Structure formats: structure tokens, C-alpha cells
Short mmCIF file of C-alpha atoms in Angstrom, two decimals:
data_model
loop_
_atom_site.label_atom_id
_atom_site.label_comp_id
_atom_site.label_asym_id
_atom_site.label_seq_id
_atom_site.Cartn_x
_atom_site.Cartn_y
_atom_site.Cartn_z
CA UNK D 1 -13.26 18.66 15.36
CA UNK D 2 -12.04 22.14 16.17
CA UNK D 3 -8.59 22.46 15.80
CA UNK D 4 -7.87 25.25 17.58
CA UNK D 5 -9.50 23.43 21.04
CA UNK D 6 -7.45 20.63 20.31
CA UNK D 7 -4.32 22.61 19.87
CA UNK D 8 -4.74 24.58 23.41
CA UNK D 9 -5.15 21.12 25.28
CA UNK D 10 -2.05 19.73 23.53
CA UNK D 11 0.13 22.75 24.53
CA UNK D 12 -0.95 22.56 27.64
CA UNK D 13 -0.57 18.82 28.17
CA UNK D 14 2.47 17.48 25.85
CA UNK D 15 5.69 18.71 27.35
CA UNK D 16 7.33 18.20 23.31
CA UNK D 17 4.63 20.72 22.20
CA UNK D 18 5.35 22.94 24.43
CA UNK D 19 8.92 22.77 24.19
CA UNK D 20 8.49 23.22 20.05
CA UNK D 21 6.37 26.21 20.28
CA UNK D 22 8.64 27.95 22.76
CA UNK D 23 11.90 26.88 20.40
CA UNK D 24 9.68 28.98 17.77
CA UNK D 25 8.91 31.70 19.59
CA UNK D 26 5.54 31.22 19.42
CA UNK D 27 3.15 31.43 22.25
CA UNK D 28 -0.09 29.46 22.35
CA UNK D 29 -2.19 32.16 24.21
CA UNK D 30 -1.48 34.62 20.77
CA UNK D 31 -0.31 32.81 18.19
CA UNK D 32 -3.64 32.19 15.43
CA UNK D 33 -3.68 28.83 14.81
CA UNK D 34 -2.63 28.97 10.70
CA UNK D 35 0.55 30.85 11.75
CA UNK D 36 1.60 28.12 13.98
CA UNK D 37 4.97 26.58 12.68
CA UNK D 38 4.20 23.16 10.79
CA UNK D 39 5.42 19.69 12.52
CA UNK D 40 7.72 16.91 10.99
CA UNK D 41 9.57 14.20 11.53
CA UNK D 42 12.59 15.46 11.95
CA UNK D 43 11.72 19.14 13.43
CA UNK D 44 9.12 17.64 15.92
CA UNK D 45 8.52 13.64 16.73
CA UNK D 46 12.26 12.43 16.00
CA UNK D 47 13.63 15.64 18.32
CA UNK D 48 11.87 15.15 21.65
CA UNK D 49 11.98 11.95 24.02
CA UNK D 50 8.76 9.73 23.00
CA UNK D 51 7.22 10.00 26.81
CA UNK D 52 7.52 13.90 25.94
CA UNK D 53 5.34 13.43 22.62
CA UNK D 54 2.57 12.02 24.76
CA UNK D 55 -0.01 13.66 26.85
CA UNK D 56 1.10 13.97 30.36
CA UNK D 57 4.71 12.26 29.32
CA UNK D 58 2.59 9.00 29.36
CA UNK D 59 3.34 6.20 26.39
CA UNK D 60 0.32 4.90 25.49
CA UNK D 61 -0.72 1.06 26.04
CA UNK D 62 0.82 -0.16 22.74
CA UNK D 63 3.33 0.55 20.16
CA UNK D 64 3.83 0.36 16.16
CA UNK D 65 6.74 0.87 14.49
CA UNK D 66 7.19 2.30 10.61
CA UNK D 67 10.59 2.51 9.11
CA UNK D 68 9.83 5.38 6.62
CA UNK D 69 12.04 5.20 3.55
CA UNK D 70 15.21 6.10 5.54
CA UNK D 71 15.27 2.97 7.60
CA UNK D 72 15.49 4.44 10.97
CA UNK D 73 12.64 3.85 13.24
CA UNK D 74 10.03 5.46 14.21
CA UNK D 75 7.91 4.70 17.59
CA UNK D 76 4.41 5.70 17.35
CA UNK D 77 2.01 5.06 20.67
CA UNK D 78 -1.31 3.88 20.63
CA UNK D 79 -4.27 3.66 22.93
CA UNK D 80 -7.90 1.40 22.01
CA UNK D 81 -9.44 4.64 22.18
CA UNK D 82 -7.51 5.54 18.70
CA UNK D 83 -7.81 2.11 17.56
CA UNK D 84 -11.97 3.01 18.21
CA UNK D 85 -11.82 6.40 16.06
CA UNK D 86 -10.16 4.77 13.30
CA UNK D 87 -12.38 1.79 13.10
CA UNK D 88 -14.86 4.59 11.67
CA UNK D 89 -13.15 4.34 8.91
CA UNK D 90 -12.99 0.97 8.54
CA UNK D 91 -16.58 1.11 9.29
CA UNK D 92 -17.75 3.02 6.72
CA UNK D 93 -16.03 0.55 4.30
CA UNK D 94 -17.85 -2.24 5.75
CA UNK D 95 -21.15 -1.16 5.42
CA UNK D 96 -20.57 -0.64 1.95
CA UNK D 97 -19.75 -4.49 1.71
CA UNK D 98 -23.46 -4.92 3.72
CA UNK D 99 -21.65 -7.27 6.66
CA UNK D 100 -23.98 -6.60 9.33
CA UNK D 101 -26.25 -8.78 7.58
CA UNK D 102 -23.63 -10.55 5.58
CA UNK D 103 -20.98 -13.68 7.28
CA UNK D 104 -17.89 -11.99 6.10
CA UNK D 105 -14.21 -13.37 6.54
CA UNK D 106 -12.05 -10.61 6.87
CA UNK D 107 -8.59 -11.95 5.82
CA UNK D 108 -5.51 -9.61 7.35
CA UNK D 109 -3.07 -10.00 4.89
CA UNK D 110 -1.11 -7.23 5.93
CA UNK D 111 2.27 -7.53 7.61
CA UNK D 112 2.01 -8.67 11.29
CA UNK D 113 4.46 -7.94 14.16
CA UNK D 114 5.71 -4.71 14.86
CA UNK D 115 4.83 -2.83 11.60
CA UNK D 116 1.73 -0.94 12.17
CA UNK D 117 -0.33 -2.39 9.31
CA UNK D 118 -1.35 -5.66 10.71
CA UNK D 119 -2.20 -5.61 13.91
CA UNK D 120 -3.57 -2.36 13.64
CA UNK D 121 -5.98 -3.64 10.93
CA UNK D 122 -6.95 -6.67 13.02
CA UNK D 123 -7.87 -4.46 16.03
CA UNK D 124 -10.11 -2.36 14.14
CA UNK D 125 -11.58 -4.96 12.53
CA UNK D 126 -12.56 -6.69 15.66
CA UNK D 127 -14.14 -3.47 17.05
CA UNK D 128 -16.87 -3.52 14.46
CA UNK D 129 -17.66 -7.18 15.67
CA UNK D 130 -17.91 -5.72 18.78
CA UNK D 131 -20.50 -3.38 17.12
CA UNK D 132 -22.81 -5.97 15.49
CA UNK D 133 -20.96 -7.02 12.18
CA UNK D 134 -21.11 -10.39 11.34
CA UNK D 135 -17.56 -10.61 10.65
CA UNK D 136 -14.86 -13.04 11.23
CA UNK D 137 -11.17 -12.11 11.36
CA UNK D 138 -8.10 -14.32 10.77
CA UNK D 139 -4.56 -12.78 9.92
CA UNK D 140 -2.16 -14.86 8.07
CA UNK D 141 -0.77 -11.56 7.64
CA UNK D 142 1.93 -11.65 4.47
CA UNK D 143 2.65 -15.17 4.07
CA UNK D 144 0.78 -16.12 0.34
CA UNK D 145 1.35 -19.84 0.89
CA UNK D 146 -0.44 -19.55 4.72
CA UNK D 147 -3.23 -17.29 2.59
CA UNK D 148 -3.90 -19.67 0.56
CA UNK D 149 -3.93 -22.60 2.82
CA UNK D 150 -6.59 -20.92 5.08
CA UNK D 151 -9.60 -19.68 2.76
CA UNK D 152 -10.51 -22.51 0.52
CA UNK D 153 -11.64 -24.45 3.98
CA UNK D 154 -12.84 -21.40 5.62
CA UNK D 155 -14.82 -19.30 3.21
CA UNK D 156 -18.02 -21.83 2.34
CA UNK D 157 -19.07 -21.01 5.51
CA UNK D 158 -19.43 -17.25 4.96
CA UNK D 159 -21.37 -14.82 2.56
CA UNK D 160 -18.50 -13.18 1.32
CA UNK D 161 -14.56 -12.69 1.90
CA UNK D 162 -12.17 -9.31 2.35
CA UNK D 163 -8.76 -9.78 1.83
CA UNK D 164 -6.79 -6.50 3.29
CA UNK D 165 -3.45 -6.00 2.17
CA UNK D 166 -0.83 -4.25 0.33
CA UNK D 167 -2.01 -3.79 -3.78
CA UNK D 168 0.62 -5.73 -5.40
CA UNK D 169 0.76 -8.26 -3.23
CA UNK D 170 -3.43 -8.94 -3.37
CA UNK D 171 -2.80 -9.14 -6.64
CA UNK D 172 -0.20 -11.71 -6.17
CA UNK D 173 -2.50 -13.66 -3.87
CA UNK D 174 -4.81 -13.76 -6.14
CA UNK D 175 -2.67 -14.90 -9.59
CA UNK D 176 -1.44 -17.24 -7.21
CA UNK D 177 -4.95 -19.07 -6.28
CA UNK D 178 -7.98 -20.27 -8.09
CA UNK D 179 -11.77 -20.24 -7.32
CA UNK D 180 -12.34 -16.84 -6.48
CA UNK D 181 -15.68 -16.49 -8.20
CA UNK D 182 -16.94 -18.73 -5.61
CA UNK D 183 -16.11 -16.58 -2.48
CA UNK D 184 -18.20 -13.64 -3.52
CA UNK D 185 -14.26 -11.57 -3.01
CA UNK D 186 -14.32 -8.33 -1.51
CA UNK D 187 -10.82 -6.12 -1.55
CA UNK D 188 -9.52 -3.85 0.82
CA UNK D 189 -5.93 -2.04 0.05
CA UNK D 190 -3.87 0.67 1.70
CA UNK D 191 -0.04 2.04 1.06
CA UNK D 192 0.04 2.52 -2.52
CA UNK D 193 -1.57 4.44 -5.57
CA UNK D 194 -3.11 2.20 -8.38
CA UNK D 195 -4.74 3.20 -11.63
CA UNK D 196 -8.61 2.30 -12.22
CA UNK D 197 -7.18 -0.03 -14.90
CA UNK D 198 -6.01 -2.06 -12.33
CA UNK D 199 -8.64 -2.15 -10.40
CA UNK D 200 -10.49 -3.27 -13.01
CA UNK D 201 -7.58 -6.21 -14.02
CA UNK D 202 -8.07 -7.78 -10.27
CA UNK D 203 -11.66 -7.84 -10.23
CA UNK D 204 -11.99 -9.62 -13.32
CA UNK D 205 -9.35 -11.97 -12.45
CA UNK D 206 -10.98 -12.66 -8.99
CA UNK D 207 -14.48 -12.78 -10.58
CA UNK D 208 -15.73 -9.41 -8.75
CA UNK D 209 -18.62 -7.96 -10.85
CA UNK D 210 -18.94 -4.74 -9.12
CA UNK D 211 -15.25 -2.95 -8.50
CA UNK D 212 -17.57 0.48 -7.23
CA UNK D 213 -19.13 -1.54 -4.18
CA UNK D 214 -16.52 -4.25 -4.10
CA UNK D 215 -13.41 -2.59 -3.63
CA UNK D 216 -12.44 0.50 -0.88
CA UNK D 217 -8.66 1.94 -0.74
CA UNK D 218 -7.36 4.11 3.09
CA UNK D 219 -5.44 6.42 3.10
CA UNK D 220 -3.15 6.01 5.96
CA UNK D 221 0.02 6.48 7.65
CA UNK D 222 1.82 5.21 10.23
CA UNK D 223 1.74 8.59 12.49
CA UNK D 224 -1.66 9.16 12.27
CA UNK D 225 -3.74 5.74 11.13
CA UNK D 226 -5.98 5.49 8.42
CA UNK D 227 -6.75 9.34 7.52
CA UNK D 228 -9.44 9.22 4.52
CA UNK D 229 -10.93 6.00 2.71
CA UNK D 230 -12.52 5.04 -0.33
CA UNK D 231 -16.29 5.64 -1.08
CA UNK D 232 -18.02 4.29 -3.92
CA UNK D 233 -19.26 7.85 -4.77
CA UNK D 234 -15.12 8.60 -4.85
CA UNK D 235 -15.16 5.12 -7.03
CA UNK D 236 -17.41 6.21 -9.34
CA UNK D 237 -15.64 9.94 -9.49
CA UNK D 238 -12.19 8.41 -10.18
CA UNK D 239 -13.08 6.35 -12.73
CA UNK D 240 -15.05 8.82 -14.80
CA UNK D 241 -12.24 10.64 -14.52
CA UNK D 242 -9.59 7.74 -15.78
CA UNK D 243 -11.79 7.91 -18.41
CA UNK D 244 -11.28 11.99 -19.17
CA UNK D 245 -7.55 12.62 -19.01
CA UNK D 246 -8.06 15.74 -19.93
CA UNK D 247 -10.76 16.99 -16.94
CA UNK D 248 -8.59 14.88 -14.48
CA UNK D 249 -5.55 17.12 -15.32
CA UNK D 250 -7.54 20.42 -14.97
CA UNK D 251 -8.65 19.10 -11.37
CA UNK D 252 -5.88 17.78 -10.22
CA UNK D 253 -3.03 19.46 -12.08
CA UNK D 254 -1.34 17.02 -13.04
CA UNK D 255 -1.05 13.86 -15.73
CA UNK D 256 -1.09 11.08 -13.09
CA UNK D 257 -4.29 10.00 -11.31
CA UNK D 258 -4.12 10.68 -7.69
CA UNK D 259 -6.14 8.43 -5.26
CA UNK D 260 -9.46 9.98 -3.93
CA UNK D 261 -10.39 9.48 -0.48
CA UNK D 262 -13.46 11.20 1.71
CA UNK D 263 -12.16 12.50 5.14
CA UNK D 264 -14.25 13.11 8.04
CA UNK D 265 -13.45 16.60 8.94
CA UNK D 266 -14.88 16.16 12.10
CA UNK D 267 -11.93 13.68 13.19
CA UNK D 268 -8.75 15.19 11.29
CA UNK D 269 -8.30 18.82 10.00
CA UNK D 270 -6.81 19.31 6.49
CA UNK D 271 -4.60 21.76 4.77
CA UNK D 272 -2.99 22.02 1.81
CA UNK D 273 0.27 23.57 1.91
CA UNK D 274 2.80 24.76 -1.46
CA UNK D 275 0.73 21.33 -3.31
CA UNK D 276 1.57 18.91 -0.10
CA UNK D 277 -1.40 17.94 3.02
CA UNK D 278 -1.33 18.65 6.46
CA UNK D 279 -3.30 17.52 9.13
CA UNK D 280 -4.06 18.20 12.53
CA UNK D 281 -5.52 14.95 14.79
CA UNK D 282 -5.53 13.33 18.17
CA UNK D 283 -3.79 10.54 18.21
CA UNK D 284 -1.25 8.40 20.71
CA UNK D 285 1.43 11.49 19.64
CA UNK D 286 -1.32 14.26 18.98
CA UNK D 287 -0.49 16.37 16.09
CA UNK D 288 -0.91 19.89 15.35
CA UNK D 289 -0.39 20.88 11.90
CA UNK D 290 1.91 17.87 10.69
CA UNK D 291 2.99 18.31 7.17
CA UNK D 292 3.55 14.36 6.14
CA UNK D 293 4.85 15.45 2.90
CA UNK D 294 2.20 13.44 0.58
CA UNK D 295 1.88 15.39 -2.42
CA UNK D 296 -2.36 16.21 -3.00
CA UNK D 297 -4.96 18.47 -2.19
CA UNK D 298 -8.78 19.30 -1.19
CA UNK D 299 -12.00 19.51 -2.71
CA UNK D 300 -15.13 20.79 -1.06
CA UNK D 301 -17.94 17.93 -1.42
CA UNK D 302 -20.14 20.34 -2.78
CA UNK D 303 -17.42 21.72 -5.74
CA UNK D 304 -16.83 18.22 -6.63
CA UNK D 305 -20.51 17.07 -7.40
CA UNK D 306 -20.62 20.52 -9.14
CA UNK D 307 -17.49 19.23 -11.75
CA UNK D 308 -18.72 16.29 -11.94
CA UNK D 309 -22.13 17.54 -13.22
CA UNK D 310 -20.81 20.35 -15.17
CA UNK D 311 -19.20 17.38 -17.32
CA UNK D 312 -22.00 14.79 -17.59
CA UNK D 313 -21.47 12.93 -14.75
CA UNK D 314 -24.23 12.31 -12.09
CA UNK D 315 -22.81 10.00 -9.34
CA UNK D 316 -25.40 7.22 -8.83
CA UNK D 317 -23.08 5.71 -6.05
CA UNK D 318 -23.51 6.74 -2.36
CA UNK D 319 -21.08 8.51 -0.48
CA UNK D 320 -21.26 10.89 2.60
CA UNK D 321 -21.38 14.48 2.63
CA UNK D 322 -17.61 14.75 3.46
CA UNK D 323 -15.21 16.45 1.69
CA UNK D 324 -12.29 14.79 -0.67
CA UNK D 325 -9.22 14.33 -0.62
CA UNK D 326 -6.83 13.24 -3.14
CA UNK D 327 -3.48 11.97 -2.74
CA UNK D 328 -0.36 11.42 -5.29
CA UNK D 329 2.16 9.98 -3.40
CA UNK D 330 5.78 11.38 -2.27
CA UNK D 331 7.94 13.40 -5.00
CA UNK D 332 11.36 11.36 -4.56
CA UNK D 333 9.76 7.99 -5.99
CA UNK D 334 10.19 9.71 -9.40
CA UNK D 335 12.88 9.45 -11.88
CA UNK D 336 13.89 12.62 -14.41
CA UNK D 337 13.84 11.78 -18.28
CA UNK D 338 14.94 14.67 -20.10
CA UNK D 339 13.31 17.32 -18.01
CA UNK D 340 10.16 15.40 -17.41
CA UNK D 341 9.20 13.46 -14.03
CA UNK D 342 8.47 10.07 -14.99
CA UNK D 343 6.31 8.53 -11.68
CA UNK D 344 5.56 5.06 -10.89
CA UNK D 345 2.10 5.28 -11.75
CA UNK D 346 3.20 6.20 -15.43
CA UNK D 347 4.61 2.84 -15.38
CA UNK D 348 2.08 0.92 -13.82
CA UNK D 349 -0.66 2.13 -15.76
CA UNK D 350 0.84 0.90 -19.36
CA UNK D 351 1.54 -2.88 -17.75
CA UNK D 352 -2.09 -2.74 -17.04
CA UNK D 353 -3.26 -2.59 -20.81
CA UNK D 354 -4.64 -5.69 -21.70
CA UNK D 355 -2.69 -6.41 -24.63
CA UNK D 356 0.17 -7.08 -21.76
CA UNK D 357 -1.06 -7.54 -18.43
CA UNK D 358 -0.79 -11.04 -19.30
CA UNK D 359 2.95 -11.22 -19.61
CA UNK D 360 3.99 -9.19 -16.59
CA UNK D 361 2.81 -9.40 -12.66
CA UNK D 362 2.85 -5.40 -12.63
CA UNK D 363 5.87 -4.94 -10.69
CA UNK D 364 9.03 -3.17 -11.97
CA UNK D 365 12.43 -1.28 -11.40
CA UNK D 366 12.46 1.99 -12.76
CA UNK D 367 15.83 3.49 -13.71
CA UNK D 368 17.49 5.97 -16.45
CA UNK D 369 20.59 4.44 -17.73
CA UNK D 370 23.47 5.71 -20.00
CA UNK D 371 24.29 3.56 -23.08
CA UNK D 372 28.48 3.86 -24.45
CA UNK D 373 27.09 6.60 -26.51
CA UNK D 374 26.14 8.59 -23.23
CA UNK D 375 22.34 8.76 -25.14
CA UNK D 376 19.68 7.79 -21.98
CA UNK D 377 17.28 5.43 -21.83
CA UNK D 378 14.26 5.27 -20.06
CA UNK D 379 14.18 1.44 -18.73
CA UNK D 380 10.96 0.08 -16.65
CA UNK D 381 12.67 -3.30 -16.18
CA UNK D 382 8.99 -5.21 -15.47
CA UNK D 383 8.97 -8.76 -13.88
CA UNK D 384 7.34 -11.73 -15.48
CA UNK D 385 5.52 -14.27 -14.38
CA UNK D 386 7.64 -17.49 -13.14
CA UNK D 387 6.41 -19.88 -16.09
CA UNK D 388 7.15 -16.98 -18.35
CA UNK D 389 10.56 -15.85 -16.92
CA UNK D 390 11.96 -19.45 -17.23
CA UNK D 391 11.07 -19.79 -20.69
CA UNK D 392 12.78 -16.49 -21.60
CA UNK D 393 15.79 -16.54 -19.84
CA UNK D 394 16.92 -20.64 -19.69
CA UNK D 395 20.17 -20.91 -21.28
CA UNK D 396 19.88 -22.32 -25.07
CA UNK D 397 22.75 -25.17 -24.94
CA UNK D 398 22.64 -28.94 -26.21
CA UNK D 399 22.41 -31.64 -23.78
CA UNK D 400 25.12 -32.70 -22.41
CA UNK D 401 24.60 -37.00 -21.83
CA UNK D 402 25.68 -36.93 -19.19
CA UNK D 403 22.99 -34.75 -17.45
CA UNK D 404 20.10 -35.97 -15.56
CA UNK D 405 17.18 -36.55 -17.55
CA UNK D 406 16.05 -33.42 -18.68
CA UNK D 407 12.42 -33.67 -17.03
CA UNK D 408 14.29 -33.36 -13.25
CA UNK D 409 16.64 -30.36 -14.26
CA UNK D 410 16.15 -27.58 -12.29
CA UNK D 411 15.49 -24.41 -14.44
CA UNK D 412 18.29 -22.04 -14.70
CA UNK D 413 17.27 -18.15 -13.93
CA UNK D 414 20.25 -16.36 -14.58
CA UNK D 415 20.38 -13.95 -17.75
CA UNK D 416 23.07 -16.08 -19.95
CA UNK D 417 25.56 -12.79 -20.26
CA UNK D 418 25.55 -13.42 -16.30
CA UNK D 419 26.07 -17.22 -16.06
CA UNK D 420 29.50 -19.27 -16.41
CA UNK D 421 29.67 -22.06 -18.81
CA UNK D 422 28.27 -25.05 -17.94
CA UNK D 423 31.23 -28.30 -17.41
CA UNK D 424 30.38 -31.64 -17.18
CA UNK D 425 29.62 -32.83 -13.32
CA UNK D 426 32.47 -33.95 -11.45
CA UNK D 427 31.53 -36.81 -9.02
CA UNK D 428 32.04 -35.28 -5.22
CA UNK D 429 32.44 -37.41 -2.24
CA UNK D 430 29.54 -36.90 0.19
CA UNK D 431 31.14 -34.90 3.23
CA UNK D 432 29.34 -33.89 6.86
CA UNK D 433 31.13 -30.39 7.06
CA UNK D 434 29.31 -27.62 9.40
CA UNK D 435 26.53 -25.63 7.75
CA UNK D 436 28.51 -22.39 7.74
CA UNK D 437 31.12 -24.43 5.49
CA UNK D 438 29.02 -25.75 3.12
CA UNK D 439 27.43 -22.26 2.46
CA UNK D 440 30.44 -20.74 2.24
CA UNK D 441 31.36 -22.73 -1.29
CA UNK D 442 31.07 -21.34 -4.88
CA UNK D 443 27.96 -22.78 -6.29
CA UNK D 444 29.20 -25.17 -8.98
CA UNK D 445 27.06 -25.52 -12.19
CA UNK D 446 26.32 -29.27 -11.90
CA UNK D 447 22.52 -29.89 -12.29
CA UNK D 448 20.78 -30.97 -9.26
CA UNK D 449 17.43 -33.27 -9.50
CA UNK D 450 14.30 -31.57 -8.31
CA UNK D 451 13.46 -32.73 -4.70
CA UNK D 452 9.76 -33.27 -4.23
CA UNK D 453 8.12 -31.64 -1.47
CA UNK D 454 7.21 -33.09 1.87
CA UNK D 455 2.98 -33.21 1.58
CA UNK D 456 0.53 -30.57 3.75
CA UNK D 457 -0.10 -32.12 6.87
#
């Protein structure tokens, strides 16, 4: 694309652009296009009325919605003429995963309704049916139970299945079922970073031999759709690299492994700005030189290969000739530990080691706290499997005769130092009070039996 043709038409067609520009003193007939003032959220699409962020003043035929991580909404317009450039992306992934000639399920497990993942997803995928993939789509969206319901019946009449979704919560889909091996599993993930370690974790556990031509990541947001994706030449890269700390650091700059997308630079326009991206794309709100804060950078196709062969690495994988882009994430998901940044993905990667992968589902609160000697600790708090968490944190007291039996006591999940001490039941006299009553009552420590759940229909 050229940037600077795109950014005439959008002065002279979006009244918000216009309005910007002027409140900068910048005029569009003058002004070179890398001294134009960047875009944001707050400076640009949260300032102006949304018909004024559209071309013409004109909303576009649908709408997604993205609460950011302040929890105020923002309104982002679409058109099927976006949805059609992004499905490139989308495309590119596919044809990796052979589904022209393949019958492929394509499972949307990404939130549906409003949310732009979802729905957004779906579309595209449909669009590539419309261009002669074999491909099926179905979109339980983020229900696990509903996720699980649907595939076992569905997937022995296909070649393979995608699941899209959200990385941790794949991964809990996943732990959750059984038989992968069986639906030849292909992955799809957006919206977070993950290390190649667990990559490699979910493939094994969902019996995928090949996690270079089986598994593609986008890069994405909500103002601009999927931006970059996954390639298995940018596979192969990253996880030579995962390998070499050391030559990951002196091309990236930094400790943590960033994701590495390809971008078509014919459909958005990078920079990198003081270690952050911007971009520059047409879109339902075009957007000239938005800086969407994700901490990352550039690399030239051609420079890349170069490193890569300068250190003993020729990429067997295929990949186009498009330049890289790799992304860490947003600064204030960090926490400070005397002086040093601790990020999530310092975390993550440690619960991946298979010595204790096992034992945790790879989630976790990350906090520093104070002990009463004011020293700090660094505490990851990481969640355990159900079966495991029960075990660990069920209260150790005698039975009391006259519980229950003990095989229909419901498991008690409360750490003891939060729990009250258990009394022996009192008997209660059944009442009919309203709903609202009978929620509004202090839960009482009697044991309850297990009820038994109604069976699928």
C-alpha cells in the first residue's frame, strides 16, 4: 500500500481526520507524511463522534466492540470489504493446513457476541469457503462444555480439525477432552504471547506431530483486525531462537521471547516508534499512523534469513517474502522486583518445564507482596488442576458420625486459615422463601450430598 495515497484520501474524506490535523496545526497538502502527529485512543478515536471517524461520516454495516484494559468501550465499524482483506490472513494460515484439498472443521472457539473475536473470526472463515476451501465452520464460541459436546460427533467426517481461540483456554479445551490424536488437531490462537515450550506442551498433549505446520498465531487488535500472522518459516525462526537465549536477546533486546509474525506490507504500513509499532491501514475507522502501544519492532525479510544463517540456521519451512514483525506485549502487565521487570511470560515459561507442567494448568496471579519484616517476595500464585487442588487444600479433620457418608461429601475448596470450624448439622425445617431470601443467608458449614446431574439429551 502507499501510505501517503491513503493518508490524502482520508483527510479529505473523514471529517475526525481532518479535524485532528487542523487541532495540530498540520496541513495535509505540506505536512511529509513521518512528521504527521501519531493517533491514539484517547487523542484521536475516543475524541471525535464515531460517524466522524468514518469516511463520509458513514458507520459502516456492522459493529465490534473491545473493552481495552480500562473497561470503557470502544466502537469499532466494519464493512465485508475489511472482513475480505483480513481473510488474507487467515488465508495464508489455511493453506498451510492444505484445506483446499483437506475436509477441515474449523471450530470458533473464540468469544461470540459483541466482542470482536468471534464473529469476526467466523466471517473470515466463511470467506475462504467462498473461495474454494473445503472447510466447515461451527462456533460454540467460549463455552468448553458446548466444545466438547460438538466435535467428537462432528469431526469423523472431516480430514482434520482447527480449533481458534484464546491460548489458555485451547489449552483448557484440550486437558479437558480426550481423543485428540484421532482428529488430526490443527490450532489457531490470537491475544496472547506464549513461549515455544508451550507450544510444544499442547501439541503433545493433543497428539500434533508437527507444531511448525500445525500451529499459526495473529497478531491482531480490535482497531485494526488481524495485523501479521504466523508462518512456519517464523515457526521455525522462533524456535531456533528459544533454543539460543543468547542470539534472541541480541535481536530482540530483550530476555523475553516476543511473538513473530509476517505482515503484508502491501495491506498495513509499519513503524517502529521509541521500541513501540505503529501502523497505518484502511479499515471501518481508517488509520493513519496509530501508535497501539504494543511493545516490538521490524525486521527486513532479507536481514532475518541473513541472522539466521550467520548462526547455523537454514529455514527449511516456507514462508513469504514479507517482512517480520515481532511483538512483546504492553509494558503495564509487568510487575517490579527489586529494579527488575518481571513479565508474564517469565512466569509462564517456568510452569511449562516438564518437571511441572503436570501439576499446574499454566495460569497464575502475579504479585510482589511485603512479609511483617517489610522483606518482598516475588509470588506467581499458579492454579492447579481441580483433582489436584482438592487434594491440597481439603481441610484435614476427623469425621464427624454424624456426617453423610464420606463418598457423597462435597469437597471443601477453601484454604483452612480461610474457613470457619466445622459444627455438627443442625436439622432445618424445609421453607419456600423467595430466591432473593434464600441467597441472601450465610452459607452454613453443614455438608450437602452431591446431586447427580440431569443426563445429555
Amino acid at each position: 500500500m502507499d501510505p501517503v495515497q491513503l493518508f490524502h484520501d482520508v483527510a479529505d474524506s473523514v471529517p475526525a481526520y481532518r479535524a485532528f490535523l487542523a487541532s495540530h496545526g498540520a496541513d495535509p497538502r505540506s505536512t511529509p507524511f513521518h512528521d504527521l502527529p501519531l493517533t491514539t485512543k484517547d487523542t484521536y478515536t475516543r475524541r471525535y463522534p464515531l460517524p466522524n471517524l468514518c469516511r463520509g461520516g458513514v458507520i459502516g454495516d456492522m459493529i465490534a466492540v473491545s473493552s481495552g484494559s480500562t473497561g470503557e468501550p470502544s466502537f469499532w465499524p466494519r464493512s465485508a470489504a475489511d472482513e475480505r482483506v483480513i481473510a488474507d490472513r487467515f488465508e495464508e494460515v489455511f493453506d498451510t493446513f492444505e484445506s483446499r484439498s483437506r475436509r477441515t472443521l474449523a471450530v470458533v472457539c473464540f468469544a461470540l457476541g459483541t466482542w470482536v473475536g468471534g464473529l469476526f473470526t467466523l466471517n473470515c472463515v466463511r470467506h475462504l469457503a467462498e473461495r474454494g476451501h473445503r472447510l466447515t465452520a461451527i462456533a460454540p464460541g467460549s463455552d468448553r462444555r458446548e466444545i466438547l459436546r460438538v466435535i467428537p460427533p462432528l469431526a469423523p467426517h472431516f480430514d482434520q480439525v482447527v480449533l481458534l481461540g484464546y491460548p489458555p483456554f485451547l489449552k483448557d479445551v484440550i486437558d479437558a477432552g480426550s481423543g485428540w490424536p484421532a482428529y488430526n488437531l490443527k490450532l489457531v490462537t490470537a491475544g496472547e504471547v506464549f513461549s515455544e515450550e508451550w507450544r510444544t506442551l499442547v501439541c503433545e498433549r493433543a497428539g500434533i506431530a508437527d507444531p511448525v505446520r500445525s500451529t499459526a498465531s495473529l497478531y491482531g487488535t480490535a482497531d485494526a483486525g488481524v495485523l501479521g500472522n504466523e508462518t512456519p518459516l517464523s515457526i521455525e525462526l522462533r524456535r531456533f531462537l528459544s533454543a539460543r537465549p543468547d542470539l534472541a536477546r541480541r535481536l530482540f533486546g530483550e530476555s523475553r521471547l516476543p511473538t513473530l509474525v509476517q505482515y503484508d506490507p502491501g495491506v498495513r504500513y509499519f513503524e517502529e516508534h521509541a521500541g513501540t509499532l505503529v501502523f497505518t491501514g484502511d479499515n471501518g475507522i481508517p488509520l493513519i499512523r496509530y501508535h497501539i502501544a504494543d511493545e516490538g519492532g521490524l525486521i527486513p525479510y532479507a536481514d532475518m534469513l541473513t541472522y539466521a544463517k550467520s548462526h547455523g540456521l537454514t529455514p527449511s519451512a516456507p514462508g513469504p517474502e514479507h517482512p517480520f514483525a515481532y511483538v512483546f506485549g504492553r509494558s503495564h502487565f509487568t510487575v517490579s522486583y527489586y529494579g527488575a521487570n518481571i513479565y508474564p511470560e517469565n512466569i509462564a515459561i517456568g510452569l511449562e518445564q516438564p518437571e511441572i507442567s503436570g501439576s499446574v494448568t499454566g495460569k497464575f496471579v502475579m504479585e510482589v507482596e511485603e512479609d511483617t519484616t517489610h522483606d518482598r517476595h516475588l509470588n506467581p500464585h499458579p492454579a492447579t488442576p481441580p483433582e489436584q487442588r482438592v487434594h491440597r487444600l481439603r481441610p484435614r479433620t476427623p469425621p464427624n458420625p454424624t456426617d453423610p457418608p464420606t463418598r457423597n461429601r462435597r469437597p471443601h475448596l477453601l484454604p483452612t486459615r480461610h474457613q470457619t470450624p466445622l459444627h455438627p448439622p443442625t436439622p432445618v425445617t424445609p421453607t419456600r422463601a423467595p430466591a432473593l431470601e434464600r441467597r441472601a443467608r450465610p452459607c452454613r458449614a453443614t455438608p450437602t450430598r452431591a446431586r447427580t446431574p440431569p443426563p445429555r439429551s
